[in-house]
Amino acid sequence: MGSIPEREPEKRLPHPRKAAGAQITQSRHGEYNLNLLTRNNWRASLVPAAALKSS
């Protein structure tokens, strides 16, 4: 019962960096912007996301 739930999140979020940035963007703008931002700054997702939240 403890092995099943632990294996699910690991397989679902292979990239913690991308998942964190996507989650923040989705909460701020939406799905449409999430794809745009991730496509433009997929590597610096955390940098712009933090700046936008602070602004």
Short mmCIF file of N, CA and C in Angstrom, two decimals:
data_model
loop_
_atom_site.label_atom_id
_atom_site.label_comp_id
_atom_site.label_asym_id
_atom_site.label_seq_id
_atom_site.Cartn_x
_atom_site.Cartn_y
_atom_site.Cartn_z
N MET A 1 0.84 -1.21 0.00
CA MET A 1 0.00 0.00 0.00
C MET A 1 0.88 1.26 0.00
N GLY A 2 2.12 1.12 0.45
CA GLY A 2 3.00 2.29 0.49
C GLY A 2 3.86 2.39 -0.77
N SER A 3 3.96 1.28 -1.50
CA SER A 3 4.80 1.30 -2.71
C SER A 3 4.02 1.86 -3.90
N ILE A 4 2.73 1.64 -3.91
CA ILE A 4 1.91 2.10 -5.06
C ILE A 4 1.85 3.63 -5.14
N PRO A 5 1.47 4.32 -4.07
CA PRO A 5 1.35 5.79 -4.13
C PRO A 5 2.70 6.49 -4.32
N GLU A 6 3.75 5.86 -3.85
CA GLU A 6 5.07 6.49 -3.98
C GLU A 6 5.57 6.38 -5.42
N ARG A 7 5.15 5.33 -6.10
CA ARG A 7 5.63 5.13 -7.47
C ARG A 7 4.84 6.01 -8.45
N GLU A 8 3.65 6.40 -8.08
CA GLU A 8 2.81 7.20 -8.99
C GLU A 8 3.38 8.61 -9.23
N PRO A 9 3.66 9.37 -8.18
CA PRO A 9 4.16 10.75 -8.36
C PRO A 9 5.52 10.78 -9.05
N GLU A 10 6.33 9.76 -8.81
CA GLU A 10 7.66 9.74 -9.41
C GLU A 10 7.55 9.58 -10.93
N LYS A 11 6.63 8.72 -11.37
CA LYS A 11 6.49 8.48 -12.81
C LYS A 11 5.74 9.64 -13.46
N ARG A 12 4.89 10.28 -12.71
CA ARG A 12 4.08 11.38 -13.27
C ARG A 12 4.94 12.64 -13.42
N LEU A 13 5.84 12.89 -12.50
CA LEU A 13 6.66 14.11 -12.58
C LEU A 13 8.13 13.74 -12.77
N PRO A 14 8.49 13.42 -14.02
CA PRO A 14 9.88 13.05 -14.31
C PRO A 14 10.82 14.24 -14.16
N HIS A 15 10.30 15.44 -14.41
CA HIS A 15 11.13 16.65 -14.29
C HIS A 15 10.54 17.58 -13.23
N PRO A 16 11.09 17.58 -12.03
CA PRO A 16 10.58 18.44 -10.94
C PRO A 16 10.68 19.92 -11.30
N ARG A 17 11.71 20.28 -12.07
CA ARG A 17 11.88 21.69 -12.46
C ARG A 17 10.74 22.13 -13.38
N LYS A 18 10.43 21.31 -14.36
CA LYS A 18 9.39 21.67 -15.32
C LYS A 18 8.02 21.66 -14.63
N ALA A 19 7.82 20.69 -13.76
CA ALA A 19 6.53 20.57 -13.06
C ALA A 19 6.29 21.79 -12.17
N ALA A 20 7.33 22.21 -11.47
CA ALA A 20 7.19 23.36 -10.56
C ALA A 20 6.85 24.62 -11.35
N GLY A 21 7.58 24.86 -12.42
CA GLY A 21 7.34 26.05 -13.22
C GLY A 21 5.96 26.03 -13.86
N ALA A 22 5.55 24.86 -14.32
CA ALA A 22 4.24 24.74 -14.98
C ALA A 22 3.12 24.99 -13.98
N GLN A 23 3.27 24.44 -12.78
CA GLN A 23 2.22 24.59 -11.77
C GLN A 23 2.04 26.06 -11.40
N ILE A 24 3.13 26.78 -11.26
CA ILE A 24 3.05 28.20 -10.88
C ILE A 24 2.38 29.02 -11.98
N THR A 25 2.77 28.75 -13.22
CA THR A 25 2.21 29.50 -14.34
C THR A 25 0.72 29.23 -14.49
N GLN A 26 0.33 27.99 -14.29
CA GLN A 26 -1.08 27.63 -14.46
C GLN A 26 -1.93 28.37 -13.44
N SER A 27 -1.41 28.52 -12.25
CA SER A 27 -2.16 29.18 -11.17
C SER A 27 -2.25 30.69 -11.46
N ARG A 28 -1.25 31.20 -12.11
CA ARG A 28 -1.19 32.66 -12.37
C ARG A 28 -2.04 33.03 -13.60
N HIS A 29 -1.74 32.46 -14.73
CA HIS A 29 -2.47 32.81 -15.96
C HIS A 29 -3.45 31.71 -16.34
N GLY A 30 -2.95 30.64 -16.90
CA GLY A 30 -3.84 29.54 -17.29
C GLY A 30 -3.12 28.53 -18.14
N GLU A 31 -3.87 27.63 -18.73
CA GLU A 31 -3.25 26.58 -19.55
C GLU A 31 -2.63 27.17 -20.82
N TYR A 32 -3.30 28.11 -21.42
CA TYR A 32 -2.80 28.69 -22.68
C TYR A 32 -1.43 29.35 -22.47
N ASN A 33 -1.29 30.09 -21.37
CA ASN A 33 -0.02 30.77 -21.10
C ASN A 33 1.03 29.78 -20.61
N LEU A 34 0.56 28.73 -19.94
CA LEU A 34 1.48 27.74 -19.41
C LEU A 34 2.33 27.15 -20.53
N ASN A 35 1.70 26.82 -21.62
CA ASN A 35 2.42 26.23 -22.75
C ASN A 35 3.35 27.26 -23.38
N LEU A 36 2.89 28.48 -23.48
CA LEU A 36 3.69 29.54 -24.11
C LEU A 36 4.95 29.82 -23.30
N LEU A 37 4.78 30.00 -22.00
CA LEU A 37 5.93 30.32 -21.15
C LEU A 37 6.91 29.15 -21.12
N THR A 38 6.38 27.95 -21.00
CA THR A 38 7.25 26.77 -20.94
C THR A 38 8.00 26.61 -22.26
N ARG A 39 7.37 27.00 -23.35
CA ARG A 39 8.01 26.85 -24.66
C ARG A 39 9.11 27.91 -24.83
N ASN A 40 8.86 29.10 -24.33
CA ASN A 40 9.84 30.18 -24.48
C ASN A 40 10.96 30.06 -23.44
N ASN A 41 10.57 29.87 -22.20
CA ASN A 41 11.58 29.77 -21.12
C ASN A 41 11.44 28.45 -20.39
N TRP A 42 11.50 27.36 -21.11
CA TRP A 42 11.34 26.04 -20.48
C TRP A 42 12.49 25.78 -19.51
N ARG A 43 13.66 26.37 -19.79
CA ARG A 43 14.81 26.13 -18.91
C ARG A 43 14.82 27.15 -17.77
N ALA A 44 14.27 28.35 -17.98
CA ALA A 44 14.24 29.39 -16.94
C ALA A 44 12.81 29.59 -16.45
N SER A 45 12.09 28.49 -16.32
CA SER A 45 10.68 28.57 -15.90
C SER A 45 10.58 29.11 -14.47
N LEU A 46 11.50 28.71 -13.63
CA LEU A 46 11.44 29.12 -12.22
C LEU A 46 11.81 30.60 -12.06
N VAL A 47 12.71 31.09 -12.87
CA VAL A 47 13.14 32.49 -12.76
C VAL A 47 11.99 33.46 -13.06
N PRO A 48 11.38 33.40 -14.25
CA PRO A 48 10.29 34.32 -14.60
C PRO A 48 9.06 34.10 -13.73
N ALA A 49 8.81 32.87 -13.35
CA ALA A 49 7.64 32.56 -12.52
C ALA A 49 7.73 33.28 -11.18
N ALA A 50 8.90 33.25 -10.57
CA ALA A 50 9.08 33.90 -9.26
C ALA A 50 8.96 35.41 -9.40
N ALA A 51 9.49 35.95 -10.48
CA ALA A 51 9.44 37.41 -10.69
C ALA A 51 8.00 37.86 -10.90
N LEU A 52 7.23 37.08 -11.64
CA LEU A 52 5.83 37.45 -11.90
C LEU A 52 5.02 37.40 -10.61
N LYS A 53 5.28 36.40 -9.80
CA LYS A 53 4.53 36.26 -8.55
C LYS A 53 4.84 37.43 -7.60
N SER A 54 6.08 37.87 -7.61
CA SER A 54 6.49 38.96 -6.72
C SER A 54 5.89 40.28 -7.20
N SER A 55 5.79 40.42 -8.50
CA SER A 55 5.24 41.65 -9.06
C SER A 55 3.76 41.71 -8.73
#
